[in-house]
Amino acid sequence: MSCCTNIMRKIQAKKIEVDDLGKAKQFRLFSIARPHMRSFHASWFCFFVAFTSWFGIQPLLPTIRKELELSKTDLANSGIASVAATIAVRVIIGPMCDKFGPRKIMCSLLITGAIPMALAGLIKTGTGLIVLRLFVGILGGTFVPCQFWTSAMYNYYL
């Protein structure tokens, strides 16, 4: 345990250069220094979780179609609903990131998207699948706060 602690101390001991605006001019992948590297790792991890959930239903669609006896139209409409929700959320979330900050927006999107994912097993009809994918599409909007968060922490040329 002390070996890992020593390694972490060496990594953390190196300060990251910042510009006049406080944005990092360096990128140290294996560092978790505050605030730049920690926010970078938090943003990519949050987006990874959202992306996994957002596309979690897609590979199950053949099984869902067979079990619920859905038509190809139902499946296509559920995909359209998911993409439409993502586009709408991305348009709305940009100004909200300006007002409330990307961290709060990211957390609210993840919590909001987790609820329909938790209810996915309760779907019984094609309409239910469309509504579910509409609300799961909210998770696609996490791209905006992820990019916003990262660009707020790092200099543009990095």
Short mmCIF file of C-alpha atoms in Angstrom, two decimals:
data_model
loop_
_atom_site.label_atom_id
_atom_site.label_comp_id
_atom_site.label_asym_id
_atom_site.label_seq_id
_atom_site.Cartn_x
_atom_site.Cartn_y
_atom_site.Cartn_z
CA MET A 1 0.00 0.00 0.00
CA SER A 2 2.82 2.43 0.78
CA CYS A 3 4.32 1.83 -2.67
CA CYS A 4 1.11 3.03 -4.32
CA THR A 5 0.93 5.97 -1.94
CA ASN A 6 4.47 7.03 -2.84
CA ILE A 7 3.73 6.80 -6.55
CA MET A 8 0.56 8.87 -6.13
CA ARG A 9 2.44 11.51 -4.14
CA LYS A 10 5.03 11.81 -6.92
CA ILE A 11 2.31 12.20 -9.52
CA GLN A 12 0.40 14.74 -7.44
CA ALA A 13 3.52 16.71 -6.53
CA LYS A 14 3.95 17.95 -10.10
CA LYS A 15 1.99 21.14 -10.57
CA ILE A 16 0.12 21.74 -13.78
CA GLU A 17 0.90 24.99 -15.59
CA VAL A 18 -2.10 27.28 -16.03
CA ASP A 19 -2.70 30.32 -18.22
CA ASP A 20 -4.03 33.74 -17.17
CA LEU A 21 -7.60 32.39 -17.10
CA GLY A 22 -6.67 29.47 -14.84
CA LYS A 23 -6.98 26.90 -17.63
CA ALA A 24 -4.44 24.08 -17.70
CA LYS A 25 -1.73 24.26 -20.34
CA GLN A 26 -0.59 20.68 -19.67
CA PHE A 27 -2.34 17.33 -19.65
CA ARG A 28 -1.22 14.58 -17.28
CA LEU A 29 -3.39 11.55 -17.97
CA PHE A 30 -2.50 9.58 -14.84
CA SER A 31 -2.89 12.48 -12.45
CA ILE A 32 -5.96 13.16 -10.34
CA ALA A 33 -4.82 16.62 -9.25
CA ARG A 34 -7.50 19.16 -8.47
CA PRO A 35 -9.23 20.75 -10.24
CA HIS A 36 -8.13 20.15 -13.83
CA MET A 37 -7.33 16.46 -14.00
CA ARG A 38 -10.00 15.42 -11.52
CA SER A 39 -12.67 17.22 -13.53
CA PHE A 40 -11.38 15.63 -16.74
CA HIS A 41 -11.64 12.13 -15.28
CA ALA A 42 -15.06 12.87 -13.79
CA SER A 43 -16.39 14.17 -17.12
CA TRP A 44 -15.22 11.24 -19.25
CA PHE A 45 -16.42 8.71 -16.67
CA CYS A 46 -19.86 10.34 -16.46
CA PHE A 47 -20.13 10.38 -20.25
CA PHE A 48 -19.05 6.72 -20.41
CA VAL A 49 -21.79 5.74 -17.94
CA ALA A 50 -24.38 7.76 -19.87
CA PHE A 51 -23.28 6.38 -23.24
CA THR A 52 -23.41 2.80 -21.97
CA SER A 53 -26.93 3.32 -20.64
CA TRP A 54 -28.04 5.24 -23.72
CA PHE A 55 -27.10 2.35 -26.02
CA GLY A 56 -27.89 -0.40 -23.50
CA ILE A 57 -31.30 -1.18 -24.97
CA GLN A 58 -30.24 -1.32 -28.63
CA PRO A 59 -28.57 -4.78 -28.53
CA LEU A 60 -31.63 -6.17 -26.75
CA LEU A 61 -34.12 -5.03 -29.41
CA PRO A 62 -34.29 -8.37 -31.28
CA THR A 63 -35.19 -10.15 -28.05
CA ILE A 64 -37.59 -7.39 -26.99
CA ARG A 65 -39.26 -7.53 -30.41
CA LYS A 66 -39.80 -11.27 -30.16
CA GLU A 67 -40.96 -11.28 -26.52
CA LEU A 68 -43.38 -8.36 -26.88
CA GLU A 69 -44.40 -9.24 -30.47
CA LEU A 70 -43.51 -5.79 -31.79
CA SER A 71 -43.38 -4.68 -35.42
CA LYS A 72 -40.37 -3.22 -37.18
CA THR A 73 -42.23 0.08 -37.17
CA ASP A 74 -42.37 0.05 -33.35
CA LEU A 75 -38.63 -0.53 -33.18
CA ALA A 76 -37.91 2.19 -35.74
CA ASN A 77 -40.15 4.66 -33.91
CA SER A 78 -38.38 3.90 -30.64
CA GLY A 79 -35.05 4.71 -32.28
CA ILE A 80 -36.44 7.95 -33.70
CA ALA A 81 -37.77 8.91 -30.26
CA SER A 82 -34.36 8.30 -28.70
CA VAL A 83 -32.52 10.43 -31.25
CA ALA A 84 -35.16 13.18 -31.15
CA ALA A 85 -34.87 13.43 -27.37
CA THR A 86 -31.09 13.59 -27.62
CA ILE A 87 -31.21 16.44 -30.14
CA ALA A 88 -33.75 18.39 -28.08
CA VAL A 89 -31.79 17.94 -24.86
CA ARG A 90 -28.51 19.01 -26.48
CA VAL A 91 -30.09 22.25 -27.68
CA ILE A 92 -31.56 23.02 -24.25
CA ILE A 93 -28.56 21.94 -22.15
CA GLY A 94 -26.00 24.36 -23.64
CA PRO A 95 -27.49 27.51 -22.10
CA MET A 96 -28.19 25.61 -18.88
CA CYS A 97 -24.48 24.77 -18.62
CA ASP A 98 -23.73 28.48 -18.90
CA LYS A 99 -26.19 29.30 -16.14
CA PHE A 100 -25.76 26.41 -13.66
CA GLY A 101 -22.40 24.89 -14.59
CA PRO A 102 -21.59 21.60 -16.31
CA ARG A 103 -21.13 19.54 -13.15
CA LYS A 104 -24.67 20.14 -11.87
CA ILE A 105 -26.17 19.62 -15.31
CA MET A 106 -24.24 16.38 -15.83
CA CYS A 107 -25.43 15.03 -12.49
CA SER A 108 -29.04 15.99 -13.18
CA LEU A 109 -28.95 14.33 -16.61
CA LEU A 110 -27.47 11.13 -15.19
CA ILE A 111 -30.06 10.94 -12.42
CA THR A 112 -32.91 11.75 -14.82
CA GLY A 113 -31.70 9.13 -17.30
CA ALA A 114 -31.23 6.47 -14.62
CA ILE A 115 -34.93 6.41 -13.76
CA PRO A 116 -36.19 5.16 -17.15
CA MET A 117 -33.27 2.73 -17.37
CA ALA A 118 -34.34 1.26 -14.03
CA LEU A 119 -37.88 0.87 -15.37
CA ALA A 120 -36.85 -0.72 -18.69
CA GLY A 121 -37.80 -4.22 -17.54
CA LEU A 122 -41.42 -3.17 -16.99
CA ILE A 123 -42.15 -2.45 -20.67
CA LYS A 124 -45.09 -4.45 -22.05
CA THR A 125 -46.07 -2.65 -25.29
CA GLY A 126 -44.60 -0.92 -28.29
CA THR A 127 -45.82 2.43 -27.01
CA GLY A 128 -44.08 1.75 -23.71
CA LEU A 129 -40.83 1.05 -25.57
CA ILE A 130 -41.13 4.29 -27.53
CA VAL A 131 -41.77 6.32 -24.37
CA LEU A 132 -38.90 4.56 -22.58
CA ARG A 133 -36.45 5.28 -25.39
CA LEU A 134 -37.66 8.87 -25.52
CA PHE A 135 -36.70 9.37 -21.87
CA VAL A 136 -33.50 7.34 -22.14
CA GLY A 137 -32.54 9.63 -25.03
CA ILE A 138 -31.98 12.32 -22.39
CA LEU A 139 -28.69 10.58 -21.63
CA GLY A 140 -27.44 11.47 -25.11
CA GLY A 141 -27.39 15.09 -24.01
CA THR A 142 -24.53 14.40 -21.58
CA PHE A 143 -22.14 15.08 -24.45
CA VAL A 144 -22.71 18.82 -24.01
CA PRO A 145 -21.76 19.17 -20.32
CA CYS A 146 -18.85 16.75 -20.86
CA GLN A 147 -17.39 18.98 -23.57
CA PHE A 148 -18.26 22.15 -21.69
CA TRP A 149 -16.64 20.89 -18.49
CA THR A 150 -13.44 19.84 -20.25
CA SER A 151 -13.13 23.00 -22.33
CA ALA A 152 -13.62 25.12 -19.21
CA MET A 153 -10.60 23.44 -17.59
CA TYR A 154 -8.09 23.36 -20.45
CA ASN A 155 -6.50 25.91 -22.74
CA TYR A 156 -7.85 25.86 -26.31
CA TYR A 157 -4.58 24.69 -27.90
CA LEU A 158 -4.32 21.63 -25.68
#
